[in-house]
Amino acid sequence: MKKILVLHGPNLNLLGTREPEIYGRLTMEDINRRMEARAKRASVGIDFFQSNHEGALVDAIQQARGKYGFIILNAAAYTHYSIAIRDAIGAVEVPVIEVHLSNIHKREEFRHHSVISPVVMGQVAGLGLESYLAALEAALLKMGAAE
Ligand code: DQA
């Protein structure tokens, strides 16, 4: 059984104190621990990586090939303009679920468009922590690992 990779993009390391009225008060570590506990119950390995750098995220997506069964990706601001991340997703065969804590569709106009959406399996947005947990549940179900 392959593992799941969770990728957090720029500024998500500041969760907890960053615009809590939009992103809530949970830290990235809190989110990771909740996902880790769920994956553990399903006996599926899960790794986490955060970067503020586009190239580091591209490297992580490329290196996921053959190693991970799913990527859960919050590309943060890169969602809206990173063709490099979009191309990396398109280049690897690993299915990706795009997640956002906030509902990007009801925020500023520039957040409505995701350049990565056309190359991902699906998107979960606006549910806070539960965006990640819903994406994880979907990945486990698709991997045949959910109880
Ligand atoms: C975000 C939404 C993006 O527009 C924003 O740039 C982020 C976080 C979210 O999780 O709601 O950094 O991806």
mmCIF file of C-alpha atoms and ligand atoms in Angstrom:
data_model
loop_
_atom_site.group_PDB
_atom_site.id
_atom_site.type_symbol
_atom_site.label_atom_id
_atom_site.label_comp_id
_atom_site.label_asym_id
_atom_site.label_seq_id
_atom_site.Cartn_x
_atom_site.Cartn_y
_atom_site.Cartn_z
ATOM 1 C CA MET A 1 0.000 0.000 0.000
ATOM 2 C CA LYS A 2 1.462 3.334 -1.023
ATOM 3 C CA LYS A 3 1.583 6.297 1.313
ATOM 4 C CA ILE A 4 -0.169 9.675 1.131
ATOM 5 C CA LEU A 5 1.751 12.929 0.789
ATOM 6 C CA VAL A 6 0.324 16.170 2.171
ATOM 7 C CA LEU A 7 1.840 19.328 0.697
ATOM 8 C CA HIS A 8 1.328 22.761 2.212
ATOM 9 C CA GLY A 9 2.304 25.831 0.208
ATOM 10 C CA PRO A 10 3.429 29.333 1.181
ATOM 11 C CA ASN A 11 2.361 30.974 4.442
ATOM 12 C CA LEU A 12 0.535 27.886 5.693
ATOM 13 C CA ASN A 13 3.335 27.507 8.259
ATOM 14 C CA LEU A 14 1.778 30.586 9.886
ATOM 15 C CA LEU A 15 -1.649 29.034 10.379
ATOM 16 C CA GLY A 16 -3.020 29.690 13.839
ATOM 17 C CA THR A 17 -1.973 33.335 13.822
ATOM 18 C CA ARG A 18 -2.411 34.186 10.124
ATOM 19 C CA GLU A 19 -5.749 35.933 9.471
ATOM 20 C CA PRO A 20 -7.595 33.633 11.923
ATOM 21 C CA GLU A 21 -10.969 35.079 10.880
ATOM 22 C CA ILE A 22 -10.361 33.474 7.461
ATOM 23 C CA TYR A 23 -8.172 30.474 8.212
ATOM 24 C CA GLY A 24 -9.147 29.610 11.780
ATOM 25 C CA ARG A 25 -6.954 29.106 14.835
ATOM 26 C CA LEU A 26 -5.594 25.649 14.197
ATOM 27 C CA THR A 27 -1.907 25.442 13.387
ATOM 28 C CA MET A 28 -0.510 23.462 10.479
ATOM 29 C CA GLU A 29 0.832 21.046 13.065
ATOM 30 C CA ASP A 30 -2.701 20.587 14.501
ATOM 31 C CA ILE A 31 -4.013 19.772 11.019
ATOM 32 C CA ASN A 32 -1.161 17.357 10.369
ATOM 33 C CA ARG A 33 -1.714 15.541 13.674
ATOM 34 C CA ARG A 34 -5.427 15.082 12.918
ATOM 35 C CA MET A 35 -4.619 13.667 9.494
ATOM 36 C CA GLU A 36 -1.892 11.462 10.911
ATOM 37 C CA ALA A 37 -4.304 9.977 13.462
ATOM 38 C CA ARG A 38 -6.862 9.200 10.738
ATOM 39 C CA ALA A 39 -4.296 7.658 8.418
ATOM 40 C CA LYS A 40 -2.905 5.575 11.268
ATOM 41 C CA ARG A 41 -6.366 4.116 11.968
ATOM 42 C CA ALA A 42 -6.468 3.075 8.318
ATOM 43 C CA SER A 43 -2.903 1.703 8.538
ATOM 44 C CA VAL A 44 -1.764 4.028 5.765
ATOM 45 C CA GLY A 45 1.505 5.959 5.982
ATOM 46 C CA ILE A 46 1.331 9.721 5.596
ATOM 47 C CA ASP A 47 4.085 12.296 5.124
ATOM 48 C CA PHE A 48 3.883 16.082 5.388
ATOM 49 C CA PHE A 49 5.885 18.826 3.727
ATOM 50 C CA GLN A 50 5.532 22.600 3.770
ATOM 51 C CA SER A 51 7.439 25.102 1.689
ATOM 52 C CA ASN A 52 7.238 28.769 0.882
ATOM 53 C CA HIS A 53 9.146 28.084 -2.343
ATOM 54 C CA GLU A 54 7.603 27.086 -5.654
ATOM 55 C CA GLY A 55 10.579 24.978 -6.780
ATOM 56 C CA ALA A 56 10.616 22.978 -3.553
ATOM 57 C CA LEU A 57 6.941 22.110 -4.086
ATOM 58 C CA VAL A 58 7.666 21.152 -7.706
ATOM 59 C CA ASP A 59 10.517 18.903 -6.483
ATOM 60 C CA ALA A 60 8.238 17.268 -3.908
ATOM 61 C CA ILE A 61 5.568 16.550 -6.541
ATOM 62 C CA GLN A 62 8.153 15.085 -8.938
ATOM 63 C CA GLN A 63 9.646 12.910 -6.197
ATOM 64 C CA ALA A 64 6.208 11.567 -5.229
ATOM 65 C CA ARG A 65 6.208 9.427 -8.351
ATOM 66 C CA GLY A 66 6.209 5.710 -7.517
ATOM 67 C CA LYS A 67 6.257 6.439 -3.798
ATOM 68 C CA TYR A 68 2.854 7.896 -2.975
ATOM 69 C CA GLY A 69 -0.642 6.742 -3.876
ATOM 70 C CA PHE A 70 -2.137 10.214 -3.436
ATOM 71 C CA ILE A 71 -1.101 13.812 -2.929
ATOM 72 C CA ILE A 72 -3.273 16.189 -0.911
ATOM 73 C CA LEU A 73 -2.172 19.657 -1.938
ATOM 74 C CA ASN A 74 -2.905 23.103 -0.592
ATOM 75 C CA ALA A 75 -0.797 25.155 -2.992
ATOM 76 C CA ALA A 76 -1.969 28.349 -1.211
ATOM 77 C CA ALA A 77 -1.295 31.457 -3.344
ATOM 78 C CA TYR A 78 0.488 29.345 -5.988
ATOM 79 C CA THR A 79 -2.924 27.830 -6.740
ATOM 80 C CA HIS A 80 -3.795 30.947 -8.654
ATOM 81 C CA TYR A 81 -0.749 31.355 -10.879
ATOM 82 C CA SER A 82 1.850 28.594 -10.691
ATOM 83 C CA ILE A 83 2.080 26.951 -14.089
ATOM 84 C CA ALA A 84 5.185 25.139 -12.784
ATOM 85 C CA ILE A 85 3.147 23.363 -10.084
ATOM 86 C CA ARG A 86 0.375 22.649 -12.551
ATOM 87 C CA ASP A 87 2.867 21.120 -14.999
ATOM 88 C CA ALA A 88 4.488 19.025 -12.248
ATOM 89 C CA ILE A 89 1.076 17.581 -11.347
ATOM 90 C CA GLY A 90 0.415 16.882 -15.012
ATOM 91 C CA ALA A 91 3.796 15.156 -15.361
ATOM 92 C CA VAL A 92 3.460 12.619 -12.553
ATOM 93 C CA GLU A 93 0.856 9.870 -12.466
ATOM 94 C CA VAL A 94 0.070 10.437 -8.800
ATOM 95 C CA PRO A 95 -3.539 11.608 -8.312
ATOM 96 C CA VAL A 96 -3.842 14.960 -6.539
ATOM 97 C CA ILE A 97 -6.678 16.334 -4.427
ATOM 98 C CA GLU A 98 -6.607 20.139 -4.170
ATOM 99 C CA VAL A 99 -7.638 21.572 -0.828
ATOM 100 C CA HIS A 100 -8.282 25.046 0.562
ATOM 101 C CA LEU A 101 -9.253 26.017 4.077
ATOM 102 C CA SER A 102 -11.287 28.966 2.820
ATOM 103 C CA ASN A 103 -13.901 29.012 0.084
ATOM 104 C CA ILE A 104 -11.764 30.582 -2.653
ATOM 105 C CA HIS A 105 -14.854 31.030 -4.824
ATOM 106 C CA LYS A 106 -16.470 33.548 -2.520
ATOM 107 C CA ARG A 107 -13.354 35.603 -1.826
ATOM 108 C CA GLU A 108 -11.482 38.133 -3.984
ATOM 109 C CA GLU A 109 -11.845 37.693 -7.725
ATOM 110 C CA PHE A 110 -8.175 36.718 -8.166
ATOM 111 C CA ARG A 111 -8.741 33.688 -5.917
ATOM 112 C CA HIS A 112 -11.655 32.337 -7.950
ATOM 113 C CA HIS A 113 -9.403 30.842 -10.571
ATOM 114 C CA SER A 114 -7.196 27.840 -9.849
ATOM 115 C CA VAL A 115 -4.647 27.015 -12.537
ATOM 116 C CA ILE A 116 -4.160 23.582 -10.984
ATOM 117 C CA SER A 117 -7.833 22.519 -10.933
ATOM 118 C CA PRO A 118 -7.786 21.196 -14.529
ATOM 119 C CA VAL A 119 -5.062 18.670 -13.649
ATOM 120 C CA VAL A 120 -6.273 17.463 -10.237
ATOM 121 C CA MET A 121 -8.781 14.730 -9.442
ATOM 122 C CA GLY A 122 -10.969 17.042 -7.378
ATOM 123 C CA GLN A 123 -11.107 20.052 -5.088
ATOM 124 C CA VAL A 124 -12.332 20.582 -1.517
ATOM 125 C CA ALA A 125 -12.601 24.197 -0.366
ATOM 126 C CA GLY A 126 -14.166 26.196 2.426
ATOM 127 C CA LEU A 127 -14.387 23.585 5.172
ATOM 128 C CA GLY A 128 -11.343 24.542 7.210
ATOM 129 C CA LEU A 129 -9.736 21.509 8.847
ATOM 130 C CA GLU A 130 -12.473 19.362 7.342
ATOM 131 C CA SER A 131 -11.282 20.257 3.824
ATOM 132 C CA TYR A 132 -8.146 18.282 4.596
ATOM 133 C CA LEU A 133 -10.001 15.499 6.428
ATOM 134 C CA ALA A 134 -12.535 15.131 3.591
ATOM 135 C CA ALA A 135 -9.703 14.953 1.042
ATOM 136 C CA LEU A 136 -7.943 12.350 3.173
ATOM 137 C CA GLU A 137 -11.133 10.304 3.528
ATOM 138 C CA ALA A 138 -11.589 10.376 -0.255
ATOM 139 C CA ALA A 139 -7.983 9.318 -0.828
ATOM 140 C CA LEU A 140 -8.317 6.432 1.659
ATOM 141 C CA LEU A 141 -11.572 5.293 0.039
ATOM 142 C CA LYS A 142 -10.045 5.418 -3.426
ATOM 143 C CA MET A 143 -7.013 3.493 -2.194
ATOM 144 C CA GLY A 144 -9.354 0.909 -0.664
ATOM 145 C CA ALA A 145 -8.013 1.676 2.805
ATOM 146 C CA ALA A 146 -10.991 3.300 4.591
ATOM 147 C CA GLU A 147 -12.855 1.103 7.069
HETATM 148 C C1 DQA B 1 -5.738 29.061 0.584
HETATM 149 C C2 DQA B 1 -6.450 30.094 -0.299
HETATM 150 C C3 DQA B 1 -5.450 30.873 -1.133
HETATM 151 O O1 DQA B 1 -6.123 31.830 -1.947
HETATM 152 C C4 DQA B 1 -4.473 31.618 -0.245
HETATM 153 O O2 DQA B 1 -3.500 32.269 -1.014
HETATM 154 C C5 DQA B 1 -3.854 30.749 0.780
HETATM 155 C C6 DQA B 1 -4.663 29.706 1.426
HETATM 156 C C7 DQA B 1 -6.710 28.350 1.548
HETATM 157 O O3 DQA B 1 -6.327 27.321 2.097
HETATM 158 O O4 DQA B 1 -7.831 28.832 1.765
HETATM 159 O O5 DQA B 1 -2.703 30.954 1.183
HETATM 160 O O6 DQA B 1 -5.167 28.073 -0.261
#
